[in-house]
Amino acid sequence: MADDAASAPPTAQLAAASISSPPSSDLEPPTSRTRIRAILDAGDAMAGERVVVGGWVKTGRQQGKGEFAFLEVNDGSCQGNLQVMVEKDVHPLASLTHTGTSVLVEGVLKKPPAEAKQRIELKVERVIELGEVDAAAYPLPKTKITLETLRDFVHLRARTNTIGAVARIRHQLAYATHSFFDENGFLYIHTPIITTSDCEGAGEMFQVTALFSQAEKVEKELKENPAPSEADVEAAKLVVKEKGDAVAQLKAAKASKQEITAAVSVLTKAKENVLRVEERSKLKPGLPLKGDGKIAFENDFFKRQAFLTVSGQLQVETYACALSNVYTFGPTFRAENSHTSRHLAEFWMVEPEIAFANLQDDMNCAERYVQYLCKWLLKHCREDMEFMVKHVDKTAIERLELVSSTPFERISYTKAVEILEGVDKKFENKVEWGIDLASEHERY
C-alpha cells in the first residue's frame, strides 16, 4: 500500500491523506471568512448568503434609540467599507461602535433600503470575536490625519486609507514585476543581502559585524570571571607535568591497563584545562586590534569586512552569463548621509540582466516593463488610484494612461547635450559634452 501511495499523483495522495487522517476533534474549525472586497464586487448578487466577515470598525453609531447599531467595517482588502448592522439582542452595542474595534461576525447579506448608498449590507446574527479598544486612547481619528502624525503610530498606520492604498498598489506592482519578467522568459535570482563586495564602488555602505556584541560579551565575562594571570597558566602547566610524570611512572612499573587508562584520562583533562586557561588569558576588553592598531576583522563572523548590499547586479550578472535572461528584485541599502526623497536607507530594486543584447534591446525591455506596470495598475488598482487622484495626486491616472499608450522617445547622449546647450535656460551644472547629466538636465 505504501508503494501505491508513493506512485499516486499528488492530488490522489492528498485525498488519501485526508481520508486516512480525519481532523482532530480538539481543534476549532476554520473561520471560512469572506473578504469584504469580494462582497462589494458582487454587490446585491450575494444577497441572502450567510457569511463570516472580519475587520476593523472605521465608524460606528447607535440608532433607533439604542435598539441597533451600524458599523462601517474594513478588512484591508479594498478601499470600500461594508455596512454591518447589529441589534442589541445580538451583542451589547457600546463595545462595538468605537473606531478601531476588531470584529469577527457572522450574518446574512441583505439589500439595504433603496435610498441607501450601499448596494449590500450585513445583518449580524452572531459576534464570534471582539477586540475592544479604549476610545479615549485610540490615536486614529475618524477625520483626516497627516502622514507626519502617522510616524508616531507605525503599528496602526496601515489602517488608514492612504497607507492601505499604498500597500495594495505596492503589492500589485511587485506581482506585476514578477509576471512581466516571467512572461518574457526571465529567471528570478535571489542575490545575497549580506556581501563582501562594494558593487558600485561608492563606499557608502552599512557594515555588518558581530564584533561589538562579542566585545560586550567578553567584557561582561571578564567582570564576572577575570582572565587568568601568567601564574595561573604556569600552575595549570605544572599540573600537566605532574600528571604526565604519573603516567610515565605507572608504565615503568608495568601497572595494570586499567590504572594506566585512568591516569591518561586525568592527564588529558589537565591538558584540556591548560588550553582553556591559555585561551581565557588572551581575552581583553574592547574590539580586537592588529599590531598596527586597525580592527582585526579576521575575528569577525565572516572573517572579513561585510556589508548590506547596495545592489544585486554583480551577482546576477554571473547568472546572466549562464542563463541568458535573469533579474533580481530585493532589498538594497545605502548609507549616504542625505535626507532627501531621492536617498533612502533601504529600498527594493529591480535589476534585469540580458545576455547577447545591445542598448536598443535594453531600452525596449525597460519601455515594455514600465508600460506593463502602468496598464496593470489601471486594471487591478483602479479604486486605489482613484483615491490617490482625489487625495494625493490629481493627475496620477492621467499619467498612467499617457505612459502606457505612448511610445518612449530615444535620443543619443550627444543629441541630449545639443538640446540642453541650445535652450534658453540657466542650469546650475554647466552643460558640455562629456559631463554626467544631472537631475536638472534629466528633468528638462
GROMACS .gro file of C-alpha atoms in nm:
model
  444
    1MET     CA    1   0.000   0.000   0.000
    2ALA     CA    2   0.291   0.236   0.071
    3ASP     CA    3   0.423   0.176  -0.281
    4ASP     CA    4   0.081   0.259  -0.427
    5ALA     CA    5   0.068   0.585  -0.233
    6ALA     CA    6   0.417   0.683  -0.343
    7SER     CA    7   0.333   0.632  -0.710
    8ALA     CA    8  -0.004   0.808  -0.698
    9PRO     CA    9  -0.036   1.163  -0.837
   10PRO     CA   10  -0.019   1.449  -0.582
   11THR     CA   11  -0.396   1.506  -0.580
   12ALA     CA   12  -0.459   1.140  -0.513
   13GLN     CA   13  -0.205   1.144  -0.231
   14LEU     CA   14  -0.376   1.448  -0.079
   15ALA     CA   15  -0.716   1.281  -0.098
   16ALA     CA   16  -0.579   0.965   0.060
   17ALA     CA   17  -0.421   1.168   0.339
   18SER     CA   18  -0.747   1.347   0.415
   19ILE     CA   19  -0.937   1.018   0.430
   20SER     CA   20  -0.684   0.841   0.650
   21SER     CA   21  -0.624   1.142   0.879
   22PRO     CA   22  -0.955   1.300   0.985
   23PRO     CA   23  -0.927   1.641   1.152
   24SER     CA   24  -0.870   1.627   1.526
   25SER     CA   25  -1.184   1.698   1.729
   26ASP     CA   26  -0.992   1.912   1.979
   27LEU     CA   27  -0.917   2.180   1.717
   28GLU     CA   28  -1.164   2.455   1.639
   29PRO     CA   29  -1.293   2.459   1.278
   30PRO     CA   30  -1.154   2.707   1.022
   31THR     CA   31  -1.307   3.053   1.009
   32SER     CA   32  -1.407   3.046   0.639
   33ARG     CA   33  -1.404   3.424   0.630
   34THR     CA   34  -1.529   3.613   0.322
   35ARG     CA   35  -1.324   3.913   0.214
   36ILE     CA   36  -1.511   4.244   0.201
   37ARG     CA   37  -1.378   4.313  -0.148
   38ALA     CA   38  -1.549   4.000  -0.279
   39ILE     CA   39  -1.878   4.109  -0.122
   40LEU     CA   40  -1.862   4.465  -0.256
   41ASP     CA   41  -1.759   4.347  -0.604
   42ALA     CA   42  -2.056   4.108  -0.616
   43GLY     CA   43  -2.297   4.366  -0.476
   44ASP     CA   44  -2.659   4.260  -0.438
   45ALA     CA   45  -2.583   3.935  -0.624
   46MET     CA   46  -2.476   3.791  -0.287
   47ALA     CA   47  -2.795   3.900  -0.107
   48GLY     CA   48  -2.934   3.618   0.106
   49GLU     CA   49  -2.598   3.447   0.155
   50ARG     CA   50  -2.468   3.366   0.503
   51VAL     CA   51  -2.107   3.484   0.550
   52VAL     CA   52  -1.842   3.540   0.815
   53VAL     CA   53  -1.671   3.880   0.796
   54GLY     CA   54  -1.376   4.009   0.996
   55GLY     CA   55  -1.232   4.359   1.006
   56TRP     CA   56  -1.185   4.683   1.196
   57VAL     CA   57  -1.454   4.940   1.264
   58LYS     CA   58  -1.391   5.268   1.081
   59THR     CA   59  -1.703   5.434   1.221
   60GLY     CA   60  -1.992   5.314   1.433
   61ARG     CA   61  -2.317   5.466   1.551
   62GLN     CA   62  -2.614   5.354   1.753
   63GLN     CA   63  -2.956   5.429   1.615
   64GLY     CA   64  -3.322   5.357   1.687
   65LYS     CA   65  -3.287   5.476   2.047
   66GLY     CA   66  -3.014   5.220   2.106
   67GLU     CA   67  -3.200   4.928   1.950
   68PHE     CA   68  -2.936   4.865   1.684
   69ALA     CA   69  -2.602   4.995   1.553
   70PHE     CA   70  -2.445   5.048   1.211
   71LEU     CA   71  -2.074   4.974   1.173
   72GLU     CA   72  -1.852   5.063   0.878
   73VAL     CA   73  -1.608   4.770   0.870
   74ASN     CA   74  -1.290   4.745   0.661
   75ASP     CA   75  -1.062   4.440   0.636
   76GLY     CA   76  -0.789   4.592   0.418
   77SER     CA   77  -0.885   4.403   0.103
   78CYS     CA   78  -1.010   4.723  -0.064
   79GLN     CA   79  -1.086   5.090  -0.004
   80GLY     CA   80  -1.455   5.032   0.049
   81ASN     CA   81  -1.620   4.952   0.381
   82LEU     CA   82  -1.901   4.704   0.442
   83GLN     CA   83  -2.200   4.833   0.634
   84VAL     CA   84  -2.278   4.598   0.920
   85MET     CA   85  -2.596   4.616   1.126
   86VAL     CA   86  -2.606   4.468   1.477
   87GLU     CA   87  -2.913   4.457   1.702
   88LYS     CA   88  -2.879   4.497   2.079
   89ASP     CA   89  -3.021   4.147   2.136
   90VAL     CA   90  -2.723   4.001   1.946
   91HIS     CA   91  -2.450   4.185   2.138
   92PRO     CA   92  -2.408   4.490   2.365
   93LEU     CA   93  -2.372   4.777   2.121
   94ALA     CA   94  -2.147   5.009   2.323
   95SER     CA   95  -1.848   4.775   2.287
   96LEU     CA   96  -1.883   4.755   1.906
   97THR     CA   97  -1.905   5.113   1.784
   98HIS     CA   98  -1.567   5.262   1.876
   99THR     CA   99  -1.326   5.331   1.588
  100GLY     CA  100  -1.053   5.068   1.579
  101THR     CA  101  -1.261   4.787   1.731
  102SER     CA  102  -1.179   4.446   1.582
  103VAL     CA  103  -1.479   4.229   1.497
  104LEU     CA  104  -1.542   3.884   1.354
  105VAL     CA  105  -1.912   3.841   1.286
  106GLU     CA  106  -2.149   3.605   1.113
  107GLY     CA  107  -2.470   3.702   0.946
  108VAL     CA  108  -2.679   3.726   0.630
  109LEU     CA  109  -2.617   3.971   0.345
  110LYS     CA  110  -2.918   4.184   0.258
  111LYS     CA  111  -3.014   4.463   0.020
  112PRO     CA  112  -3.042   4.792   0.210
  113PRO     CA  113  -3.334   5.030   0.151
  114ALA     CA  114  -3.346   5.186  -0.195
  115GLU     CA  115  -3.241   5.530  -0.069
  116ALA     CA  116  -2.923   5.395   0.093
  117LYS     CA  117  -2.580   5.450  -0.065
  118GLN     CA  118  -2.475   5.089  -0.012
  119ARG     CA  119  -2.567   4.808  -0.252
  120ILE     CA  120  -2.534   4.541   0.016
  121GLU     CA  121  -2.513   4.524   0.396
  122LEU     CA  122  -2.462   4.253   0.655
  123LYS     CA  123  -2.719   4.183   0.925
  124VAL     CA  124  -2.526   4.021   1.210
  125GLU     CA  125  -2.667   3.715   1.384
  126ARG     CA  126  -2.359   3.625   1.588
  127VAL     CA  127  -2.048   3.808   1.712
  128ILE     CA  128  -1.774   3.544   1.703
  129GLU     CA  129  -1.480   3.752   1.825
  130LEU     CA  130  -1.444   4.105   1.957
  131GLY     CA  131  -1.130   4.310   2.018
  132GLU     CA  132  -1.230   4.619   2.211
  133VAL     CA  133  -1.037   4.948   2.215
  134ASP     CA  134  -1.010   5.232   2.461
  135ALA     CA  135  -1.183   5.505   2.262
  136ALA     CA  136  -1.008   5.779   2.461
  137ALA     CA  137  -0.663   5.636   2.388
  138TYR     CA  138  -0.705   5.514   2.029
  139PRO     CA  139  -0.488   5.756   1.825
  140LEU     CA  140  -0.651   5.735   1.480
  141PRO     CA  141  -0.946   5.971   1.449
  142LYS     CA  142  -1.241   5.933   1.216
  143THR     CA  143  -1.129   6.254   1.043
  144LYS     CA  144  -0.823   6.302   0.822
  145ILE     CA  145  -0.479   6.254   0.978
  146THR     CA  146  -0.148   6.377   0.834
  147LEU     CA  147   0.124   6.138   0.721
  148GLU     CA  148   0.367   6.315   0.952
  149THR     CA  149   0.147   6.240   1.252
  150LEU     CA  150   0.126   5.874   1.146
  151ARG     CA  151   0.502   5.841   1.201
  152ASP     CA  152   0.425   5.827   1.573
  153PHE     CA  153   0.186   5.532   1.525
  154VAL     CA  154   0.370   5.296   1.290
  155HIS     CA  155   0.184   4.991   1.422
  156LEU     CA  156  -0.153   5.141   1.326
  157ARG     CA  157  -0.080   5.342   1.012
  158ALA     CA  158  -0.176   5.058   0.775
  159ARG     CA  159  -0.536   5.103   0.895
  160THR     CA  160  -0.558   5.442   0.726
  161ASN     CA  161  -0.697   5.476   0.373
  162THR     CA  162  -0.374   5.622   0.232
  163ILE     CA  163  -0.128   5.366   0.367
  164GLY     CA  164  -0.373   5.084   0.290
  165ALA     CA  165  -0.390   5.203  -0.071
  166VAL     CA  166  -0.010   5.230  -0.091
  167ALA     CA  167   0.025   4.874   0.041
  168ARG     CA  168  -0.218   4.733  -0.215
  169ILE     CA  169  -0.060   4.931  -0.500
  170ARG     CA  170   0.289   4.819  -0.398
  171HIS     CA  171   0.174   4.457  -0.381
  172GLN     CA  172   0.028   4.478  -0.731
  173LEU     CA  173   0.343   4.642  -0.868
  174ALA     CA  174   0.560   4.367  -0.717
  175TYR     CA  175   0.328   4.097  -0.850
  176ALA     CA  176   0.322   4.263  -1.193
  177THR     CA  177   0.703   4.280  -1.192
  178HIS     CA  178   0.733   3.905  -1.148
  179SER     CA  179   0.455   3.846  -1.403
  180PHE     CA  180   0.625   4.064  -1.665
  181PHE     CA  181   0.966   3.902  -1.637
  182ASP     CA  182   0.820   3.551  -1.620
  183GLU     CA  183   0.615   3.614  -1.936
  184ASN     CA  184   0.929   3.741  -2.110
  185GLY     CA  185   1.149   3.443  -2.026
  186PHE     CA  186   1.348   3.584  -1.731
  187LEU     CA  187   1.453   3.380  -1.429
  188TYR     CA  188   1.422   3.529  -1.080
  189ILE     CA  189   1.756   3.512  -0.896
  190HIS     CA  190   1.788   3.568  -0.521
  191THR     CA  191   2.112   3.759  -0.469
  192PRO     CA  192   2.279   3.798  -0.126
  193ILE     CA  193   2.169   4.070   0.114
  194ILE     CA  194   2.497   4.045   0.306
  195THR     CA  195   2.803   4.076   0.083
  196THR     CA  196   3.174   4.150   0.095
  197SER     CA  197   3.156   4.334  -0.240
  198ASP     CA  198   3.101   4.704  -0.295
  199CYS     CA  199   2.918   4.664  -0.625
  200GLU     CA  200   2.914   5.030  -0.726
  201GLY     CA  201   3.237   5.143  -0.562
  202ALA     CA  202   3.062   5.425  -0.379
  203GLY     CA  203   3.178   5.318  -0.035
  204GLU     CA  204   2.857   5.436   0.135
  205MET     CA  205   2.755   5.102   0.284
  206PHE     CA  206   2.612   4.970   0.610
  207GLN     CA  207   2.859   4.737   0.777
  208VAL     CA  208   2.750   4.403   0.919
  209THR     CA  209   2.959   4.291   1.217
  210ALA     CA  210   2.937   4.079   1.530
  211LEU     CA  211   3.248   4.235   1.686
  212PHE     CA  212   3.057   4.479   1.906
  213SER     CA  213   2.834   4.213   2.058
  214GLN     CA  214   3.137   3.987   2.101
  215ALA     CA  215   3.325   4.267   2.277
  216GLU     CA  216   3.032   4.331   2.511
  217LYS     CA  217   3.008   3.960   2.588
  218VAL     CA  218   3.381   3.938   2.666
  219GLU     CA  219   3.369   4.249   2.885
  220LYS     CA  220   3.078   4.109   3.085
  221GLU     CA  221   3.251   3.774   3.121
  222LEU     CA  222   3.576   3.933   3.240
  223LYS     CA  223   3.389   4.133   3.504
  224GLU     CA  224   3.224   3.819   3.638
  225ASN     CA  225   3.528   3.595   3.596
  226PRO     CA  226   3.861   3.780   3.548
  227ALA     CA  227   4.111   3.642   3.297
  228PRO     CA  228   4.377   3.401   3.433
  229SER     CA  229   4.717   3.550   3.514
  230GLU     CA  230   5.052   3.416   3.389
  231ALA     CA  231   5.089   3.242   3.725
  232ASP     CA  232   4.756   3.064   3.668
  233VAL     CA  233   4.874   2.945   3.328
  234GLU     CA  234   5.204   2.818   3.471
  235ALA     CA  235   5.019   2.641   3.755
  236ALA     CA  236   4.796   2.464   3.502
  237LYS     CA  237   5.102   2.358   3.300
  238LEU     CA  238   5.266   2.227   3.618
  239VAL     CA  239   4.963   2.006   3.680
  240VAL     CA  240   5.002   1.864   3.329
  241LYS     CA  241   5.367   1.786   3.400
  242GLU     CA  242   5.277   1.613   3.726
  243LYS     CA  243   5.005   1.404   3.565
  244GLY     CA  244   5.240   1.318   3.278
  245ASP     CA  245   5.508   1.202   3.521
  246ALA     CA  246   5.247   0.990   3.700
  247VAL     CA  247   5.154   0.815   3.372
  248ALA     CA  248   5.523   0.753   3.295
  249GLN     CA  249   5.580   0.601   3.640
  250LEU     CA  250   5.280   0.368   3.603
  251LYS     CA  251   5.407   0.250   3.265
  252ALA     CA  252   5.760   0.194   3.407
  253ALA     CA  253   5.613  -0.004   3.696
  254LYS     CA  254   5.409  -0.210   3.445
  255ALA     CA  255   5.086  -0.121   3.620
  256SER     CA  256   4.757  -0.265   3.504
  257LYS     CA  257   4.593  -0.138   3.188
  258GLN     CA  258   4.300  -0.007   3.392
  259GLU     CA  259   4.527   0.204   3.614
  260ILE     CA  260   4.718   0.347   3.316
  261THR     CA  261   4.397   0.427   3.128
  262ALA     CA  262   4.259   0.613   3.429
  263ALA     CA  263   4.582   0.814   3.467
  264VAL     CA  264   4.587   0.902   3.096
  265SER     CA  265   4.229   1.025   3.124
  266VAL     CA  266   4.329   1.256   3.410
  267LEU     CA  267   4.626   1.380   3.204
  268THR     CA  268   4.402   1.454   2.903
  269LYS     CA  269   4.169   1.661   3.118
  270ALA     CA  270   4.466   1.853   3.259
  271LYS     CA  271   4.587   1.934   2.904
  272GLU     CA  272   4.239   2.050   2.803
  273ASN     CA  273   4.232   2.273   3.109
  274VAL     CA  274   4.564   2.432   3.002
  275LEU     CA  275   4.417   2.514   2.661
  276ARG     CA  276   4.111   2.675   2.823
  277VAL     CA  277   4.323   2.874   3.068
  278GLU     CA  278   4.558   2.995   2.791
  279GLU     CA  279   4.262   3.091   2.573
  280ARG     CA  280   4.095   3.288   2.853
  281SER     CA  281   4.423   3.457   2.944
  282LYS     CA  282   4.421   3.616   2.597
  283LEU     CA  283   4.079   3.778   2.649
  284LYS     CA  284   4.092   4.156   2.656
  285PRO     CA  285   3.809   4.412   2.672
  286GLY     CA  286   3.726   4.617   2.363
  287LEU     CA  287   3.745   4.542   1.992
  288PRO     CA  288   4.020   4.306   1.872
  289LEU     CA  289   4.306   4.503   1.714
  290LYS     CA  290   4.601   4.419   1.492
  291GLY     CA  291   4.956   4.528   1.564
  292ASP     CA  292   4.907   4.843   1.357
  293GLY     CA  293   4.602   4.942   1.562
  294LYS     CA  294   4.346   4.854   1.293
  295ILE     CA  295   4.044   4.637   1.374
  296ALA     CA  296   4.114   4.264   1.332
  297PHE     CA  297   3.819   4.165   1.115
  298GLU     CA  298   3.957   3.813   1.088
  299ASN     CA  299   3.798   3.766   1.431
  300ASP     CA  300   3.458   3.870   1.296
  301PHE     CA  301   3.176   3.634   1.192
  302PHE     CA  302   3.268   3.636   0.821
  303LYS     CA  303   3.645   3.661   0.891
  304ARG     CA  304   3.650   3.987   0.692
  305GLN     CA  305   3.451   4.306   0.647
  306ALA     CA  306   3.091   4.250   0.530
  307PHE     CA  307   2.814   4.491   0.432
  308LEU     CA  308   2.445   4.515   0.344
  309THR     CA  309   2.425   4.508  -0.033
  310VAL     CA  310   2.383   4.825  -0.238
  311SER     CA  311   2.292   4.619  -0.546
  312GLY     CA  312   2.246   4.259  -0.656
  313GLN     CA  313   2.381   4.345  -1.001
  314LEU     CA  314   2.726   4.195  -0.957
  315GLN     CA  315   2.592   3.854  -0.858
  316VAL     CA  316   2.304   3.849  -1.105
  317GLU     CA  317   2.541   3.927  -1.394
  318THR     CA  318   2.717   3.596  -1.335
  319TYR     CA  319   2.383   3.417  -1.376
  320ALA     CA  320   2.312   3.609  -1.696
  321CYS     CA  321   2.634   3.461  -1.832
  322ALA     CA  322   2.484   3.115  -1.788
  323LEU     CA  323   2.105   3.155  -1.801
  324SER     CA  324   2.075   3.446  -2.052
  325ASN     CA  325   1.781   3.650  -1.917
  326VAL     CA  326   1.765   3.696  -1.540
  327TYR     CA  327   1.659   3.955  -1.284
  328THR     CA  328   1.683   4.019  -0.913
  329PHE     CA  329   1.424   4.203  -0.708
  330GLY     CA  330   1.502   4.259  -0.344
  331PRO     CA  331   1.610   4.498  -0.070
  332THR     CA  332   1.917   4.719  -0.112
  333PHE     CA  333   2.075   4.958   0.135
  334ARG     CA  334   2.258   5.291   0.103
  335ALA     CA  335   2.436   5.463   0.391
  336GLU     CA  336   2.451   5.803   0.219
  337ASN     CA  337   2.409   6.075   0.479
  338SER     CA  338   2.147   6.265   0.281
  339HIS     CA  339   1.790   6.327   0.398
  340THR     CA  340   1.604   6.377   0.071
  341SER     CA  341   1.328   6.190  -0.112
  342ARG     CA  342   1.592   6.067  -0.359
  343HIS     CA  343   1.808   5.898  -0.094
  344LEU     CA  344   1.663   5.611   0.106
  345ALA     CA  345   1.849   5.396   0.356
  346GLU     CA  346   1.653   5.091   0.239
  347PHE     CA  347   1.451   5.025  -0.075
  348TRP     CA  348   1.364   4.743  -0.315
  349MET     CA  349   1.523   4.748  -0.658
  350VAL     CA  350   1.451   4.560  -0.981
  351GLU     CA  351   1.767   4.470  -1.173
  352PRO     CA  352   1.733   4.277  -1.501
  353GLU     CA  353   2.034   4.146  -1.693
  354ILE     CA  354   2.011   4.032  -2.055
  355ALA     CA  355   2.281   3.832  -2.233
  356PHE     CA  356   2.355   3.883  -2.605
  357ALA     CA  357   2.172   4.218  -2.605
  358ASN     CA  358   2.259   4.571  -2.711
  359LEU     CA  359   2.145   4.910  -2.581
  360GLN     CA  360   1.836   4.907  -2.801
  361ASP     CA  361   1.729   4.571  -2.656
  362ASP     CA  362   1.778   4.712  -2.307
  363MET     CA  363   1.567   5.020  -2.381
  364ASN     CA  364   1.292   4.807  -2.538
  365CYS     CA  365   1.277   4.590  -2.227
  366ALA     CA  366   1.262   4.894  -1.997
  367GLU     CA  367   0.983   5.053  -2.201
  368ARG     CA  368   0.773   4.736  -2.209
  369TYR     CA  369   0.823   4.687  -1.836
  370VAL     CA  370   0.715   5.040  -1.740
  371GLN     CA  371   0.412   5.029  -1.970
  372TYR     CA  372   0.320   4.685  -1.838
  373LEU     CA  373   0.315   4.821  -1.481
  374CYS     CA  374   0.106   5.123  -1.580
  375LYS     CA  375  -0.154   4.906  -1.755
  376TRP     CA  376  -0.153   4.664  -1.462
  377LEU     CA  377  -0.232   4.943  -1.213
  378LEU     CA  378  -0.512   5.078  -1.431
  379LYS     CA  379  -0.666   4.731  -1.447
  380HIS     CA  380  -0.606   4.596  -1.095
  381CYS     CA  381  -0.585   4.909  -0.875
  382ARG     CA  382  -0.844   5.141  -1.021
  383GLU     CA  383  -1.019   5.209  -0.691
  384ASP     CA  384  -0.695   5.284  -0.506
  385MET     CA  385  -0.566   5.500  -0.792
  386GLU     CA  386  -0.890   5.697  -0.792
  387PHE     CA  387  -0.839   5.752  -0.419
  388MET     CA  388  -0.488   5.882  -0.494
  389VAL     CA  389  -0.624   6.118  -0.760
  390LYS     CA  390  -0.879   6.255  -0.515
  391HIS     CA  391  -0.650   6.297  -0.216
  392VAL     CA  392  -0.284   6.289  -0.324
  393ASP     CA  393  -0.206   6.338  -0.695
  394LYS     CA  394  -0.479   6.471  -0.926
  395THR     CA  395  -0.303   6.363  -1.248
  396ALA     CA  396  -0.192   6.012  -1.141
  397ILE     CA  397  -0.436   5.817  -1.361
  398GLU     CA  398  -0.390   6.059  -1.650
  399ARG     CA  399  -0.012   5.998  -1.643
  400LEU     CA  400  -0.056   5.622  -1.621
  401GLU     CA  401  -0.280   5.626  -1.928
  402LEU     CA  402  -0.035   5.851  -2.115
  403VAL     CA  403   0.275   5.646  -2.033
  404SER     CA  404   0.105   5.313  -2.100
  405SER     CA  405  -0.004   5.415  -2.451
  406THR     CA  406   0.273   5.644  -2.575
  407PRO     CA  407   0.598   5.516  -2.732
  408PHE     CA  408   0.909   5.635  -2.550
  409GLU     CA  409   1.139   5.879  -2.725
  410ARG     CA  410   1.501   5.766  -2.770
  411ILE     CA  411   1.788   6.006  -2.825
  412SER     CA  412   2.163   5.970  -2.801
  413TYR     CA  413   2.371   6.131  -2.531
  414THR     CA  414   2.521   6.366  -2.790
  415LYS     CA  415   2.175   6.476  -2.904
  416ALA     CA  416   2.068   6.534  -2.544
  417VAL     CA  417   2.368   6.760  -2.482
  418GLU     CA  418   2.296   6.953  -2.804
  419ILE     CA  419   1.937   7.012  -2.692
  420LEU     CA  420   2.045   7.130  -2.347
  421GLU     CA  421   2.310   7.360  -2.491
  422GLY     CA  422   2.055   7.517  -2.723
  423VAL     CA  423   1.790   7.606  -2.464
  424ASP     CA  424   1.747   7.950  -2.314
  425LYS     CA  425   1.769   7.824  -1.956
  426LYS     CA  426   2.045   7.857  -1.699
  427PHE     CA  427   2.138   7.532  -1.529
  428GLU     CA  428   2.325   7.505  -1.201
  429ASN     CA  429   2.554   7.245  -1.360
  430LYS     CA  430   2.719   7.365  -1.681
  431VAL     CA  431   2.628   7.159  -1.987
  432GLU     CA  432   2.908   7.036  -2.210
  433TRP     CA  433   2.978   6.711  -2.389
  434GLY     CA  434   3.142   6.460  -2.156
  435ILE     CA  435   2.964   6.551  -1.831
  436ASP     CA  436   2.725   6.320  -1.646
  437LEU     CA  437   2.375   6.460  -1.692
  438ALA     CA  438   2.244   6.592  -1.360
  439SER     CA  439   1.889   6.561  -1.229
  440GLU     CA  440   1.801   6.910  -1.355
  441HIS     CA  441   1.915   6.809  -1.705
  442GLU     CA  442   1.714   6.487  -1.697
  443ARG     CA  443   1.402   6.669  -1.577
  444TYR     CA  444   1.428   6.921  -1.861
   0.00000   0.00000   0.00000
